[in-house]
Each structure stands twice: as structure tokens, then as C-alpha cells.
Amino acid sequence: MIAKVFLIAACASIAVAQYAAYAPEPKYAPAPYSFEYSVNDPHTYDVKSQHESSDGSGNVKGYYSLLEADGSTRTVEYTADDYNGFNAIVKNSAPAAGYKPAYSAPSYSAYKPAY
């Protein structure tokens, strides 16, 4: 019985000791940044962009947009900070005149089973 208690205590001390070597993650102050990207692939119709920036005090401002399957464009403008949290405004524009999707789902209304 004493050997079991000793074995359990030894295993527990080894398990705890291995985590004592890890230092806590350092805290870094927010730094100003700005980034943006855009994609316009005519083969896949993948059209999107994003821009975001921060002033370094935790305030973030940005937008992203994407081309929807129906030809409309969705744009999301957003801000985020410690006081108000994340806030977004979503805008949708009408499809461009004459826009035809590259692919449309087939219609199965004319399907007749073969009996």
C-alpha cells in the first residue's frame, strides 16, 4: 500500500515539475498596423478584398467585400474597440447590368423516372 502511494506521489511530482519549466506568455502592447489584399480570379469568379488598420491603442477599423453568386457585391465595414466591442455595417449592391453567373444549378423539374 505504501509503495502505491509513493508511486502515485512520484508520478504526480514529475507531472507537475515538467510544467514548472514553462514561462508564462509575455504580454505585448498593441502596435499600430495596416494591411490589405485583393483577389480577382476570372476563372473561379473569386473576387474579394479586405483592408484593416489599427492605431495601436486597440481601436481597429476596416472593411471587406466579396462578389456574391448572383453578381451583387457585399461590403462589410467594421470597427472594434475595448469599449464598444465589434460593430459591423453590411451593405449589398445590385448586380452589374448584364451579369450572368458562370454556373447555374441544373433544373430537375423535367426529370421523369424510368420505370
Short mmCIF file of C-alpha atoms in Angstrom, two decimals:
data_model
loop_
_atom_site.label_atom_id
_atom_site.label_comp_id
_atom_site.label_asym_id
_atom_site.label_seq_id
_atom_site.Cartn_x
_atom_site.Cartn_y
_atom_site.Cartn_z
CA MET A 1 0.00 0.00 0.00
CA ILE A 2 2.81 2.41 0.91
CA ALA A 3 4.52 1.59 -2.37
CA LYS A 4 1.36 2.54 -4.34
CA VAL A 5 1.06 5.87 -2.50
CA PHE A 6 4.75 6.54 -3.09
CA LEU A 7 4.41 5.68 -6.79
CA ILE A 8 1.38 7.96 -7.22
CA ALA A 9 3.16 10.81 -5.40
CA ALA A 10 6.26 10.34 -7.53
CA CYS A 11 4.26 10.39 -10.79
CA ALA A 12 2.36 13.49 -9.67
CA SER A 13 5.55 15.36 -8.75
CA ILE A 14 7.10 14.51 -12.14
CA ALA A 15 3.96 15.71 -13.94
CA VAL A 16 3.95 18.99 -12.00
CA ALA A 17 7.71 19.51 -12.40
CA GLN A 18 7.57 19.36 -16.18
CA TYR A 19 5.25 22.39 -16.26
CA ALA A 20 7.40 24.42 -13.87
CA ALA A 21 9.91 24.96 -16.69
CA TYR A 22 7.39 26.84 -18.86
CA ALA A 23 7.36 30.61 -18.53
CA PRO A 24 4.07 32.49 -18.88
CA GLU A 25 3.34 34.03 -22.27
CA PRO A 26 4.67 37.61 -22.34
CA LYS A 27 2.15 40.43 -22.74
CA TYR A 28 2.79 42.84 -25.58
CA ALA A 29 1.25 46.27 -26.00
CA PRO A 30 -0.89 46.68 -29.14
CA ALA A 31 1.11 48.04 -32.07
CA PRO A 32 -0.22 50.11 -34.99
CA TYR A 33 -0.70 48.15 -38.19
CA SER A 34 -2.35 48.28 -41.57
CA PHE A 35 -2.86 45.57 -44.17
CA GLU A 36 -4.88 44.95 -47.28
CA TYR A 37 -5.29 42.40 -50.02
CA SER A 38 -7.49 41.73 -53.02
CA VAL A 39 -8.28 38.77 -55.26
CA ASN A 40 -9.76 38.94 -58.76
CA ASP A 41 -9.71 35.49 -60.36
CA PRO A 42 -11.71 35.41 -63.63
CA HIS A 43 -11.52 31.61 -63.82
CA THR A 44 -13.19 30.92 -60.47
CA TYR A 45 -15.08 34.22 -60.16
CA ASP A 46 -13.41 34.70 -56.79
CA VAL A 47 -13.50 38.47 -56.31
CA LYS A 48 -12.86 39.85 -52.83
CA SER A 49 -10.82 42.39 -50.92
CA GLN A 50 -10.06 43.47 -47.37
CA HIS A 51 -8.42 46.42 -45.65
CA GLU A 52 -7.84 46.77 -41.90
CA SER A 53 -5.86 49.14 -39.72
CA SER A 54 -5.31 49.84 -36.04
CA ASP A 55 -3.95 52.94 -34.33
CA GLY A 56 -2.08 50.87 -31.74
CA SER A 57 -4.43 51.63 -28.87
CA GLY A 58 -6.76 48.70 -29.54
CA ASN A 59 -9.03 50.54 -31.97
CA VAL A 60 -9.50 48.59 -35.21
CA LYS A 61 -11.21 49.82 -38.36
CA GLY A 62 -11.67 48.06 -41.67
CA TYR A 63 -13.83 46.62 -44.41
CA TYR A 64 -14.08 43.60 -46.64
CA SER A 65 -16.07 42.97 -49.78
CA LEU A 66 -16.90 40.00 -51.95
CA LEU A 67 -18.73 39.22 -55.15
CA GLU A 68 -21.80 37.11 -54.45
CA ALA A 69 -23.01 34.32 -56.75
CA ASP A 70 -25.88 36.48 -58.05
CA GLY A 71 -23.46 39.24 -59.16
CA SER A 72 -24.12 41.60 -56.25
CA THR A 73 -21.30 42.85 -54.06
CA ARG A 74 -21.44 42.56 -50.28
CA THR A 75 -19.37 45.08 -48.33
CA VAL A 76 -18.91 44.91 -44.56
CA GLU A 77 -17.47 47.97 -42.81
CA TYR A 78 -16.45 47.34 -39.22
CA THR A 79 -14.89 48.87 -36.14
CA ALA A 80 -13.76 47.23 -32.93
CA ASP A 81 -12.52 48.59 -29.61
CA ASP A 82 -12.46 47.64 -25.94
CA TYR A 83 -15.44 49.85 -25.07
CA ASN A 84 -17.95 49.13 -27.87
CA GLY A 85 -16.77 45.69 -28.99
CA PHE A 86 -17.18 44.64 -32.62
CA ASN A 87 -19.63 46.62 -34.77
CA ALA A 88 -20.36 45.95 -38.43
CA ILE A 89 -22.45 47.58 -41.15
CA VAL A 90 -23.36 45.31 -44.06
CA LYS A 91 -24.14 46.81 -47.47
CA ASN A 92 -25.26 44.99 -50.61
CA SER A 93 -25.07 46.46 -54.09
CA ALA A 94 -27.18 45.35 -57.02
CA PRO A 95 -25.65 43.05 -59.64
CA ALA A 96 -23.92 44.74 -62.55
CA ALA A 97 -26.13 45.19 -65.61
CA GLY A 98 -25.99 42.15 -67.84
CA TYR A 99 -24.29 39.97 -65.24
CA LYS A 100 -24.76 36.25 -65.84
CA PRO A 101 -23.41 33.76 -63.33
CA ALA A 102 -20.83 31.39 -64.77
CA TYR A 103 -22.68 28.41 -63.40
CA SER A 104 -26.28 27.81 -62.59
CA ALA A 105 -27.68 24.72 -60.97
CA PRO A 106 -29.43 22.34 -63.35
CA SER A 107 -33.17 22.17 -63.23
CA TYR A 108 -34.64 18.80 -62.37
CA SER A 109 -38.28 19.69 -62.96
CA ALA A 110 -38.28 17.77 -66.26
CA TYR A 111 -36.96 14.60 -64.65
CA LYS A 112 -39.00 11.53 -65.46
CA PRO A 113 -38.14 8.29 -63.71
CA ALA A 114 -37.54 5.28 -65.95
CA TYR A 115 -40.00 2.58 -64.80
#
